[in-house]
């Protein structure tokens, strides 16, 4: 029955199953407006099923809110009771708490979870369309409680038939419940309109109860899929050095583009290797100390009270020897434990010269290419440099005419897009040591002349052996003496390059072979020395 304005009376109860304040719903609407994927999903579902946009909003809010609360069934509009049941099962799923660790407070991650749940929800909606039709008919009967008895009887008969059909497709117990709901929904000839409405709602509830096990199983599947997808994307971002704080500040469109680029990058399949490298480097960095006590190797003289021998300290207990102790302390002649600790000696830039010749594309153990291992190592060196507030330079090289330089100054952020460009670039061709090492020496010279910073570190990562001229060698050694830098060599899958008398052995201060590309710890000590 229409009201005085000519409009149908509104359906009583809430249309949103998750209790949320207006600001949280604004977050959903804003994200919905920005995400073409969400709009496409909503349009596709709405073309076949009713109230699905409300269901997507509820799924988003359940993942996004700090403490989501699913409304009681009595608070809901009858037509949204199905949505409420689905969301209640989602939040009760065993993996939901795990999912929220990735999505709570992060609208992008919550939207990603909704998109990941979409295939399971779409299948559920297709299978349970009769349940929602029964709910809609009960809602229609409630909106028009005073219509003629005959019209009310038709509504309840349709609701009962739906519940019976659902029961026929379920287990025997559920089928009996569906048949019972159908009999309960069939009104007697003298049933009033209000009684017909009550019975239609009862039939809709029974239909929803019969679908409960299927909704529960689908919710668990959807949650597990969302956990997998959100974890994979979070791991992908961490592997490429994109922190959680940086992601939260990133606009939705930019974050979506970045995620797509990371997933489709040439090195995307090696994200796990890159992540392991960075974790290993972080652990080694924690072990690297400067002027710290390490292995005891003897006794020496000095004035470091933290290393004084107990026999010296015993003098303080005798008044007549305290003056002797003070005199020896002033002269730096106290007996101390002598120790050997690991010290960081580099101050200038960290430069990674990465070979990108054709042979670096070959796979090693575990199917990992030499290029992937080298780029993962270089990205970990980038982290190392930034942690120590040192400039980082990535030099990609192959033949003498192929060189590309990527500079990441210590005082500026390292743009993710630039890092990706460095990681994805592959030049191909042969191998020449002279040009990349000369470029590295020139960069260290520039740094030394402008900022008086020396003692830089160069890491040459290659799988090949090539010759250098005598004149170039003289110039190289002259620059090395002036700038006091070190050259570390990593021979990736090239045992001949580390052989006695090789060019690499002659050039490098520290050279090691890398044979097992699955073992990131093969270069672990490098991150303690740099």
Tab-separated table of C-alpha atoms in Angstrom, residues 43-521:
chain	number	residue	atom	x	y	z
A	43	UNK	CA	27.617	-4.757	-11.886
A	44	UNK	CA	28.094	-8.389	-12.875
A	45	UNK	CA	26.504	-9.678	-9.669
A	46	UNK	CA	23.670	-7.120	-9.684
A	47	UNK	CA	22.681	-8.155	-13.198
A	48	UNK	CA	21.737	-11.592	-11.856
A	49	UNK	CA	21.053	-11.190	-8.145
A	50	UNK	CA	19.444	-8.617	-5.848
A	51	UNK	CA	21.182	-6.755	-2.984
A	52	UNK	CA	24.682	-7.884	-3.984
A	53	UNK	CA	26.255	-4.413	-3.730
A	54	UNK	CA	25.213	-4.377	-0.068
A	55	UNK	CA	26.841	-7.806	0.322
A	56	UNK	CA	30.122	-6.551	-1.144
A	57	UNK	CA	30.064	-3.528	1.166
A	58	UNK	CA	29.528	-5.824	4.155
A	59	UNK	CA	32.406	-8.094	3.109
A	60	UNK	CA	34.651	-5.024	2.756
A	61	UNK	CA	33.699	-3.568	6.145
A	62	UNK	CA	34.153	-6.934	7.884
A	63	UNK	CA	37.744	-7.035	6.634
A	64	UNK	CA	38.469	-3.311	7.067
A	65	UNK	CA	37.048	-2.350	10.462
A	66	UNK	CA	39.161	-2.632	13.597
A	67	UNK	CA	36.384	-4.462	15.455
A	68	UNK	CA	33.599	-5.450	13.058
A	69	UNK	CA	30.206	-6.300	14.560
A	70	UNK	CA	27.670	-8.333	12.599
A	71	UNK	CA	24.130	-7.216	13.406
A	72	UNK	CA	21.646	-9.596	14.977
A	73	UNK	CA	19.127	-11.141	12.617
A	74	UNK	CA	16.296	-9.244	14.340
A	75	UNK	CA	17.946	-5.930	13.352
A	76	UNK	CA	18.061	-6.775	9.649
A	77	UNK	CA	15.676	-5.979	6.847
A	78	UNK	CA	14.119	-9.328	5.810
A	79	UNK	CA	15.504	-9.061	2.276
A	80	UNK	CA	19.086	-8.758	3.649
A	81	UNK	CA	18.992	-11.735	6.006
A	82	UNK	CA	20.865	-13.818	3.422
A	83	UNK	CA	23.645	-11.202	3.286
A	84	UNK	CA	23.783	-11.196	7.062
A	85	UNK	CA	24.161	-14.990	7.141
A	86	UNK	CA	26.994	-14.929	4.601
A	87	UNK	CA	28.915	-12.205	6.480
A	88	UNK	CA	28.388	-13.959	9.804
A	89	UNK	CA	29.908	-17.136	8.370
A	90	UNK	CA	32.798	-15.179	6.842
A	91	UNK	CA	33.714	-13.620	10.182
A	92	UNK	CA	33.376	-16.984	11.922
A	93	UNK	CA	35.689	-18.732	9.444
A	94	UNK	CA	38.901	-20.151	10.951
A	95	UNK	CA	41.093	-18.011	8.683
A	96	UNK	CA	39.283	-14.713	9.197
A	97	UNK	CA	41.563	-13.540	12.020
A	98	UNK	CA	44.571	-14.265	9.805
A	99	UNK	CA	42.985	-12.303	6.969
A	100	UNK	CA	42.353	-9.272	9.144
A	101	UNK	CA	46.028	-9.037	10.050
A	102	UNK	CA	46.561	-8.005	6.448
A	103	UNK	CA	43.373	-5.982	5.877
A	104	UNK	CA	42.316	-4.202	9.090
A	105	UNK	CA	42.646	-0.452	8.584
A	106	UNK	CA	43.917	-0.888	5.022
A	107	UNK	CA	41.140	-0.144	2.497
A	108	UNK	CA	43.164	-1.388	-0.460
A	109	UNK	CA	43.907	-4.754	1.179
A	110	UNK	CA	40.254	-5.072	2.266
A	111	UNK	CA	39.122	-4.458	-1.308
A	112	UNK	CA	41.658	-7.012	-2.530
A	113	UNK	CA	40.135	-9.519	-0.105
A	114	UNK	CA	36.646	-8.839	-1.499
A	115	UNK	CA	37.868	-9.393	-5.057
A	116	UNK	CA	39.569	-12.621	-3.983
A	117	UNK	CA	36.334	-13.848	-2.390
A	118	UNK	CA	34.273	-13.034	-5.489
A	119	UNK	CA	34.470	-16.421	-7.310
A	120	UNK	CA	33.217	-18.323	-4.249
A	121	UNK	CA	30.491	-15.759	-3.540
A	122	UNK	CA	29.338	-15.794	-7.168
A	123	UNK	CA	28.970	-19.569	-7.089
A	124	UNK	CA	27.088	-19.367	-3.785
A	125	UNK	CA	24.687	-16.749	-5.131
A	126	UNK	CA	23.937	-18.858	-8.186
A	127	UNK	CA	23.161	-21.891	-6.043
A	128	UNK	CA	20.998	-20.117	-3.486
A	129	UNK	CA	18.884	-17.821	-5.635
A	130	UNK	CA	15.632	-19.488	-4.391
A	131	UNK	CA	16.538	-18.597	-0.795
A	132	UNK	CA	16.765	-14.892	-1.598
A	133	UNK	CA	13.596	-15.029	-3.674
A	134	UNK	CA	11.788	-16.427	-0.631
A	135	UNK	CA	13.213	-13.623	1.509
A	136	UNK	CA	12.128	-11.005	-1.017
A	137	UNK	CA	8.589	-12.378	-1.085
A	138	UNK	CA	8.439	-12.305	2.715
A	139	UNK	CA	9.707	-8.724	2.661
A	140	UNK	CA	7.065	-7.793	0.100
A	141	UNK	CA	4.354	-9.352	2.269
A	142	UNK	CA	5.590	-7.379	5.280
A	143	UNK	CA	5.515	-4.118	3.307
A	144	UNK	CA	1.858	-4.777	2.337
A	145	UNK	CA	0.287	-6.394	5.422
A	146	UNK	CA	-3.245	-5.188	4.738
A	147	UNK	CA	-3.705	-6.351	1.182
A	148	UNK	CA	-6.496	-8.803	0.379
A	149	UNK	CA	-6.284	-12.294	1.850
A	150	UNK	CA	-6.124	-13.885	-1.578
A	151	UNK	CA	-2.991	-11.941	-2.570
A	152	UNK	CA	-1.339	-12.768	0.763
A	153	UNK	CA	-2.172	-16.456	0.274
A	154	UNK	CA	-0.423	-16.433	-3.156
A	155	UNK	CA	2.721	-14.965	-1.597
A	156	UNK	CA	2.897	-17.575	1.134
A	157	UNK	CA	2.257	-20.393	-1.310
A	158	UNK	CA	5.189	-19.228	-3.458
A	159	UNK	CA	7.452	-18.978	-0.384
A	160	UNK	CA	6.455	-22.468	0.713
A	161	UNK	CA	7.116	-23.899	-2.724
A	162	UNK	CA	10.637	-22.360	-2.717
A	163	UNK	CA	11.480	-23.828	0.671
A	164	UNK	CA	10.221	-27.233	-0.465
A	165	UNK	CA	12.289	-27.098	-3.667
A	166	UNK	CA	15.418	-26.194	-1.687
A	167	UNK	CA	14.788	-29.108	0.661
A	168	UNK	CA	14.446	-31.516	-2.266
A	169	UNK	CA	17.963	-30.625	-3.412
A	170	UNK	CA	19.521	-30.960	0.036
A	171	UNK	CA	20.035	-33.890	2.385
A	172	UNK	CA	17.102	-35.981	3.561
A	173	UNK	CA	16.941	-34.067	6.818
A	174	UNK	CA	17.049	-30.747	5.014
A	175	UNK	CA	14.467	-32.004	2.520
A	176	UNK	CA	12.098	-32.863	5.335
A	177	UNK	CA	12.572	-29.381	6.745
A	178	UNK	CA	11.848	-27.857	3.317
A	179	UNK	CA	8.682	-29.930	2.923
A	180	UNK	CA	7.577	-28.978	6.396
A	181	UNK	CA	8.113	-25.302	5.569
A	182	UNK	CA	6.038	-25.715	2.436
A	183	UNK	CA	3.153	-27.242	4.453
A	184	UNK	CA	3.500	-24.542	7.079
A	185	UNK	CA	3.438	-21.851	4.405
A	186	UNK	CA	0.175	-23.063	2.819
A	187	UNK	CA	-2.556	-20.983	4.516
A	188	UNK	CA	-5.980	-22.274	5.446
A	189	UNK	CA	-8.902	-20.761	3.562
A	190	UNK	CA	-9.725	-18.515	6.519
A	191	UNK	CA	-6.105	-17.360	7.168
A	192	UNK	CA	-5.835	-13.634	7.626
A	193	UNK	CA	-3.307	-11.500	5.723
A	194	UNK	CA	-1.219	-10.986	8.865
A	195	UNK	CA	-1.014	-14.709	9.491
A	196	UNK	CA	-0.006	-15.253	5.880
A	197	UNK	CA	2.835	-12.766	6.315
A	198	UNK	CA	4.027	-14.558	9.436
A	199	UNK	CA	4.021	-17.877	7.688
A	200	UNK	CA	5.843	-16.475	4.643
A	201	UNK	CA	8.606	-15.159	6.905
A	202	UNK	CA	8.816	-18.518	8.668
A	203	UNK	CA	9.205	-20.255	5.311
A	204	UNK	CA	11.976	-17.824	4.324
A	205	UNK	CA	13.809	-18.483	7.595
A	206	UNK	CA	13.574	-22.231	7.092
A	207	UNK	CA	14.896	-21.907	3.558
A	208	UNK	CA	17.849	-19.880	4.886
A	209	UNK	CA	18.520	-22.471	7.596
A	210	UNK	CA	18.496	-25.256	5.006
A	211	UNK	CA	21.141	-23.369	2.997
A	212	UNK	CA	23.279	-22.800	6.125
A	213	UNK	CA	25.803	-25.638	5.654
A	214	UNK	CA	26.461	-24.598	2.058
A	215	UNK	CA	26.926	-20.953	3.082
A	216	UNK	CA	29.360	-21.996	5.821
A	217	UNK	CA	31.482	-24.114	3.489
A	218	UNK	CA	31.581	-21.369	0.855
A	219	UNK	CA	32.541	-18.753	3.440
A	220	UNK	CA	35.519	-20.848	4.524
A	221	UNK	CA	36.620	-21.289	0.927
A	222	UNK	CA	36.256	-17.562	0.240
A	223	UNK	CA	38.207	-16.615	3.362
A	224	UNK	CA	41.028	-19.046	2.575
A	225	UNK	CA	41.300	-17.618	-0.936
A	226	UNK	CA	41.375	-14.052	0.411
A	227	UNK	CA	44.109	-14.973	2.910
A	228	UNK	CA	46.225	-16.480	0.139
A	229	UNK	CA	45.853	-13.507	-2.201
A	230	UNK	CA	46.429	-10.780	0.398
A	231	UNK	CA	49.428	-12.602	1.869
A	232	UNK	CA	50.975	-13.092	-1.550
A	233	UNK	CA	50.606	-9.419	-2.406
A	234	UNK	CA	51.966	-8.309	0.984
A	235	UNK	CA	54.957	-10.637	0.540
A	236	UNK	CA	55.471	-9.325	-2.984
A	237	UNK	CA	55.557	-5.738	-1.733
A	238	UNK	CA	57.948	-6.617	1.088
A	239	UNK	CA	60.210	-8.515	-1.301
A	240	UNK	CA	60.587	-5.413	-3.432
A	241	UNK	CA	61.265	-3.242	-0.397
A	242	UNK	CA	57.888	-1.460	-0.273
A	243	UNK	CA	57.085	-0.891	3.390
A	244	UNK	CA	53.621	-0.996	4.956
A	245	UNK	CA	53.766	2.696	5.845
A	246	UNK	CA	54.642	3.627	2.281
A	247	UNK	CA	51.736	1.550	0.979
A	248	UNK	CA	49.252	3.223	3.322
A	249	UNK	CA	50.288	6.662	2.040
A	250	UNK	CA	50.087	5.581	-1.587
A	251	UNK	CA	46.924	6.570	-3.535
A	252	UNK	CA	44.712	3.645	-4.512
A	253	UNK	CA	45.298	3.970	-8.259
A	254	UNK	CA	49.073	4.132	-7.839
A	255	UNK	CA	49.082	1.152	-5.501
A	256	UNK	CA	46.946	-0.878	-7.887
A	257	UNK	CA	49.288	-0.080	-10.784
A	258	UNK	CA	52.331	-0.947	-8.691
A	259	UNK	CA	50.837	-4.272	-7.615
A	260	UNK	CA	50.021	-5.139	-11.226
A	261	UNK	CA	53.522	-4.237	-12.356
A	262	UNK	CA	55.094	-6.307	-9.601
A	263	UNK	CA	52.946	-9.306	-10.496
A	264	UNK	CA	53.828	-9.052	-14.205
A	265	UNK	CA	57.489	-8.062	-13.825
A	266	UNK	CA	60.121	-10.177	-15.558
A	267	UNK	CA	61.485	-11.054	-12.134
A	268	UNK	CA	58.091	-11.500	-10.441
A	269	UNK	CA	58.609	-15.237	-10.153
A	270	UNK	CA	61.748	-14.565	-8.130
A	271	UNK	CA	60.045	-12.336	-5.542
A	272	UNK	CA	60.497	-15.046	-2.922
A	273	UNK	CA	64.258	-15.189	-3.655
A	274	UNK	CA	64.500	-11.395	-3.441
A	275	UNK	CA	62.656	-11.449	-0.133
A	276	UNK	CA	64.961	-14.136	1.273
A	277	UNK	CA	67.998	-12.124	0.233
A	278	UNK	CA	66.717	-9.025	1.968
A	279	UNK	CA	65.849	-10.949	5.127
A	280	UNK	CA	69.286	-12.572	5.175
A	281	UNK	CA	70.984	-9.192	4.700
A	282	UNK	CA	68.903	-7.708	7.505
A	283	UNK	CA	69.990	-10.498	9.828
A	284	UNK	CA	73.650	-10.091	8.905
A	285	UNK	CA	73.372	-6.366	9.416
A	286	UNK	CA	72.312	-7.017	13.000
A	287	UNK	CA	75.543	-8.981	13.529
A	288	UNK	CA	77.739	-6.242	12.116
A	289	UNK	CA	79.230	-4.111	14.900
A	290	UNK	CA	81.886	-1.473	15.092
A	291	UNK	CA	84.568	-1.495	17.806
A	292	UNK	CA	82.657	-4.175	19.718
A	293	UNK	CA	84.001	-6.924	21.868
A	294	UNK	CA	84.349	-10.137	19.938
A	295	UNK	CA	86.641	-13.126	20.189
A	296	UNK	CA	89.271	-12.802	22.959
A	297	UNK	CA	92.733	-13.215	21.487
A	298	UNK	CA	95.077	-12.059	24.304
A	299	UNK	CA	96.015	-9.193	26.616
A	300	UNK	CA	96.980	-5.652	25.656
A	301	UNK	CA	97.541	-2.275	27.348
A	302	UNK	CA	95.147	0.654	27.334
A	303	UNK	CA	92.565	2.690	29.239
A	304	UNK	CA	89.284	0.984	28.270
A	305	UNK	CA	87.720	0.258	31.672
A	306	UNK	CA	85.151	-2.102	30.084
A	307	UNK	CA	87.982	-4.552	29.248
A	308	UNK	CA	90.189	-4.263	32.359
A	309	UNK	CA	91.481	-7.565	33.762
A	310	UNK	CA	90.087	-8.561	37.189
A	311	UNK	CA	93.613	-8.514	38.635
A	312	UNK	CA	93.873	-4.819	37.763
A	313	UNK	CA	90.496	-4.042	39.292
A	314	UNK	CA	91.602	-5.778	42.473
A	315	UNK	CA	94.059	-2.931	43.033
A	316	UNK	CA	91.150	-0.600	43.656
A	317	UNK	CA	90.342	-2.613	46.753
A	318	UNK	CA	93.671	-1.720	48.383
A	319	UNK	CA	93.966	1.944	49.395
A	320	UNK	CA	97.744	1.963	48.936
A	321	UNK	CA	97.412	0.773	45.285
A	322	UNK	CA	94.631	3.105	44.147
A	323	UNK	CA	97.121	5.827	43.230
A	324	UNK	CA	99.083	3.296	41.146
A	325	UNK	CA	95.894	2.293	39.340
A	326	UNK	CA	95.071	5.947	38.620
A	327	UNK	CA	98.558	6.606	37.262
A	328	UNK	CA	98.485	3.586	34.991
A	329	UNK	CA	94.983	4.537	33.811
A	330	UNK	CA	96.143	8.060	32.954
A	331	UNK	CA	99.108	6.637	31.041
A	332	UNK	CA	96.951	4.091	29.204
A	333	UNK	CA	98.915	1.178	30.642
A	334	UNK	CA	96.180	-0.871	32.276
A	335	UNK	CA	96.112	-4.548	31.286
A	336	UNK	CA	93.080	-5.170	29.078
A	337	UNK	CA	91.535	-8.134	27.320
A	338	UNK	CA	92.395	-7.934	23.624
A	339	UNK	CA	89.558	-8.904	21.300
A	340	UNK	CA	88.805	-9.145	17.635
A	341	UNK	CA	85.465	-7.806	16.447
A	342	UNK	CA	83.895	-7.218	13.040
A	343	UNK	CA	84.099	-3.610	11.943
A	344	UNK	CA	82.374	-1.713	9.175
A	345	UNK	CA	84.999	0.151	7.172
A	346	UNK	CA	83.155	1.522	4.139
A	347	UNK	CA	82.090	5.184	4.123
A	348	UNK	CA	81.648	6.067	0.460
A	349	UNK	CA	79.074	4.777	-1.967
A	350	UNK	CA	78.129	1.133	-2.418
A	351	UNK	CA	78.270	0.287	-6.125
A	352	UNK	CA	76.909	-2.952	-7.551
A	353	UNK	CA	78.172	-3.787	-11.037
A	354	UNK	CA	75.828	-6.478	-12.356
A	355	UNK	CA	76.631	-8.489	-15.467
A	356	UNK	CA	73.621	-8.733	-17.793
A	357	UNK	CA	75.245	-10.579	-20.675
A	358	UNK	CA	73.367	-13.386	-22.471
A	359	UNK	CA	74.909	-16.115	-20.337
A	360	UNK	CA	73.411	-14.583	-17.159
A	361	UNK	CA	69.986	-15.642	-18.409
A	362	UNK	CA	70.907	-19.303	-17.956
A	363	UNK	CA	69.249	-21.238	-15.148
A	364	UNK	CA	71.133	-22.811	-12.314
A	365	UNK	CA	70.051	-25.123	-9.481
A	366	UNK	CA	66.401	-24.817	-8.579
A	367	UNK	CA	65.595	-23.197	-11.910
A	368	UNK	CA	66.951	-19.837	-10.705
A	369	UNK	CA	68.701	-17.779	-13.335
A	370	UNK	CA	72.046	-16.162	-12.693
A	371	UNK	CA	70.442	-12.812	-13.437
A	372	UNK	CA	67.732	-13.346	-10.790
A	373	UNK	CA	70.330	-14.225	-8.131
A	374	UNK	CA	72.466	-11.229	-9.080
A	375	UNK	CA	69.574	-8.752	-9.069
A	376	UNK	CA	68.337	-10.095	-5.720
A	377	UNK	CA	71.816	-9.608	-4.268
A	378	UNK	CA	72.018	-6.083	-5.712
A	379	UNK	CA	68.646	-5.122	-4.211
A	380	UNK	CA	69.816	-6.372	-0.824
A	381	UNK	CA	72.933	-4.210	-1.248
A	382	UNK	CA	70.631	-1.253	-1.935
A	383	UNK	CA	68.980	-1.890	1.434
A	384	UNK	CA	72.410	-2.211	3.019
A	385	UNK	CA	73.530	1.152	1.674
A	386	UNK	CA	70.355	2.967	2.706
A	387	UNK	CA	70.540	1.519	6.209
A	388	UNK	CA	74.100	2.868	6.535
A	389	UNK	CA	73.107	6.210	4.920
A	390	UNK	CA	75.438	5.615	2.007
A	391	UNK	CA	74.757	6.320	-1.652
A	392	UNK	CA	73.962	3.301	-3.804
A	393	UNK	CA	74.677	2.974	-7.507
A	394	UNK	CA	73.582	0.069	-9.685
A	395	UNK	CA	75.610	-0.376	-12.865
A	396	UNK	CA	74.252	-2.867	-15.395
A	397	UNK	CA	76.779	-3.912	-18.009
A	398	UNK	CA	77.516	-6.437	-20.711
A	399	UNK	CA	79.616	-5.644	-23.778
A	400	UNK	CA	81.866	-2.581	-23.838
A	401	UNK	CA	79.192	-0.486	-25.585
A	402	UNK	CA	76.364	-1.458	-23.230
A	403	UNK	CA	76.106	0.197	-19.842
A	404	UNK	CA	73.284	1.653	-17.764
A	405	UNK	CA	73.680	3.484	-14.454
A	406	UNK	CA	71.023	3.827	-11.726
A	407	UNK	CA	71.821	6.238	-8.883
A	408	UNK	CA	70.064	6.171	-5.502
A	409	UNK	CA	71.415	9.002	-3.295
A	410	UNK	CA	71.332	8.345	0.436
A	411	UNK	CA	69.408	11.509	1.295
A	412	UNK	CA	66.457	10.833	-0.985
A	413	UNK	CA	63.733	8.169	-1.138
A	414	UNK	CA	64.349	5.287	-3.547
A	415	UNK	CA	61.328	5.397	-5.906
A	416	UNK	CA	59.855	1.940	-6.348
A	417	UNK	CA	59.442	2.531	-10.074
A	418	UNK	CA	63.161	3.289	-10.410
A	419	UNK	CA	64.090	0.210	-8.381
A	420	UNK	CA	61.876	-1.898	-10.637
A	421	UNK	CA	63.490	-0.395	-13.740
A	422	UNK	CA	66.909	-1.343	-12.382
A	423	UNK	CA	65.770	-4.892	-11.591
A	424	UNK	CA	64.002	-5.462	-14.913
A	425	UNK	CA	66.646	-4.062	-17.289
A	426	UNK	CA	68.606	-6.714	-19.202
A	427	UNK	CA	71.132	-5.582	-21.816
A	428	UNK	CA	72.341	-8.840	-23.391
A	429	UNK	CA	75.537	-9.229	-25.376
A	430	UNK	CA	79.087	-10.093	-24.285
A	431	UNK	CA	81.069	-9.162	-21.174
A	432	UNK	CA	83.557	-6.382	-20.491
A	433	UNK	CA	84.959	-5.555	-17.054
A	434	UNK	CA	86.782	-2.366	-17.956
A	435	UNK	CA	83.850	-0.063	-18.698
A	436	UNK	CA	81.682	-0.789	-15.618
A	437	UNK	CA	84.653	-0.751	-13.238
A	438	UNK	CA	85.919	2.507	-14.768
A	439	UNK	CA	82.437	4.000	-14.382
A	440	UNK	CA	82.395	2.895	-10.732
A	441	UNK	CA	85.834	4.418	-10.096
A	442	UNK	CA	84.732	7.684	-11.750
A	443	UNK	CA	81.691	7.847	-9.458
A	444	UNK	CA	83.837	7.300	-6.373
A	445	UNK	CA	86.284	9.953	-7.613
A	446	UNK	CA	83.423	12.418	-8.025
A	447	UNK	CA	82.206	11.640	-4.519
A	448	UNK	CA	85.732	11.989	-3.080
A	449	UNK	CA	86.420	15.291	-4.832
A	450	UNK	CA	83.068	16.892	-3.995
A	451	UNK	CA	82.331	15.506	-0.519
A	452	UNK	CA	85.765	14.239	0.633
A	453	UNK	CA	84.295	10.759	1.100
A	454	UNK	CA	86.501	7.783	0.379
A	455	UNK	CA	86.564	4.089	1.232
A	456	UNK	CA	83.699	3.108	-1.008
A	457	UNK	CA	82.785	-0.462	-1.901
A	458	UNK	CA	82.330	-1.981	-5.359
A	459	UNK	CA	80.682	-5.375	-5.812
A	460	UNK	CA	81.233	-7.008	-9.210
A	461	UNK	CA	78.716	-9.773	-9.937
A	462	UNK	CA	79.476	-11.756	-13.086
A	463	UNK	CA	79.533	-15.237	-14.569
A	464	UNK	CA	82.277	-14.693	-17.109
A	465	UNK	CA	86.007	-14.115	-17.420
A	466	UNK	CA	87.421	-11.467	-19.691
A	467	UNK	CA	90.729	-9.705	-20.162
A	468	UNK	CA	91.811	-6.162	-19.255
A	469	UNK	CA	94.605	-4.084	-20.758
A	470	UNK	CA	97.833	-3.267	-19.001
A	471	UNK	CA	97.253	0.490	-19.200
A	472	UNK	CA	93.770	0.144	-17.761
A	473	UNK	CA	95.168	-1.954	-14.897
A	474	UNK	CA	97.716	0.750	-14.031
A	475	UNK	CA	95.009	3.440	-14.007
A	476	UNK	CA	92.760	1.216	-11.923
A	477	UNK	CA	95.417	0.571	-9.267
A	478	UNK	CA	96.265	4.269	-9.141
A	479	UNK	CA	92.605	5.178	-8.512
A	480	UNK	CA	92.313	2.434	-5.917
A	481	UNK	CA	95.280	3.749	-3.938
A	482	UNK	CA	93.950	7.304	-4.027
A	483	UNK	CA	90.325	6.537	-3.129
A	484	UNK	CA	90.983	3.567	-0.828
A	485	UNK	CA	87.985	1.573	-2.086
A	486	UNK	CA	87.487	-2.189	-2.042
A	487	UNK	CA	86.378	-4.488	-4.836
A	488	UNK	CA	84.353	-7.582	-3.945
A	489	UNK	CA	83.820	-10.223	-6.610
A	490	UNK	CA	80.959	-12.713	-6.872
A	491	UNK	CA	81.464	-15.315	-9.601
A	492	UNK	CA	77.955	-16.665	-10.206
A	493	UNK	CA	78.117	-20.166	-11.642
A	494	UNK	CA	81.568	-19.560	-13.126
A	495	UNK	CA	84.221	-21.652	-11.361
A	496	UNK	CA	86.928	-20.733	-13.893
A	497	UNK	CA	86.547	-17.048	-12.987
A	498	UNK	CA	87.804	-17.763	-9.474
A	499	UNK	CA	90.690	-19.976	-10.547
A	500	UNK	CA	94.207	-19.083	-9.536
A	501	UNK	CA	95.645	-16.480	-11.899
A	502	UNK	CA	92.265	-15.329	-13.251
A	503	UNK	CA	91.555	-11.664	-13.959
A	504	UNK	CA	88.923	-11.567	-11.237
A	505	UNK	CA	91.330	-12.949	-8.684
A	506	UNK	CA	93.891	-10.309	-9.610
A	507	UNK	CA	91.394	-7.430	-9.437
A	508	UNK	CA	89.326	-8.307	-6.372
A	509	UNK	CA	90.213	-7.804	-2.731
A	510	UNK	CA	87.640	-10.423	-1.817
A	511	UNK	CA	86.424	-13.036	-4.324
A	512	UNK	CA	84.062	-15.947	-3.828
A	513	UNK	CA	82.367	-18.462	-6.149
A	514	UNK	CA	78.565	-18.800	-6.068
A	515	UNK	CA	77.586	-22.275	-7.199
A	516	UNK	CA	74.262	-23.010	-5.453
A	517	UNK	CA	71.862	-20.262	-6.540
A	518	UNK	CA	69.220	-21.427	-4.072
A	519	UNK	CA	71.504	-20.588	-1.117
A	520	UNK	CA	71.327	-16.888	-0.329
A	521	UNK	CA	73.757	-17.368	2.542
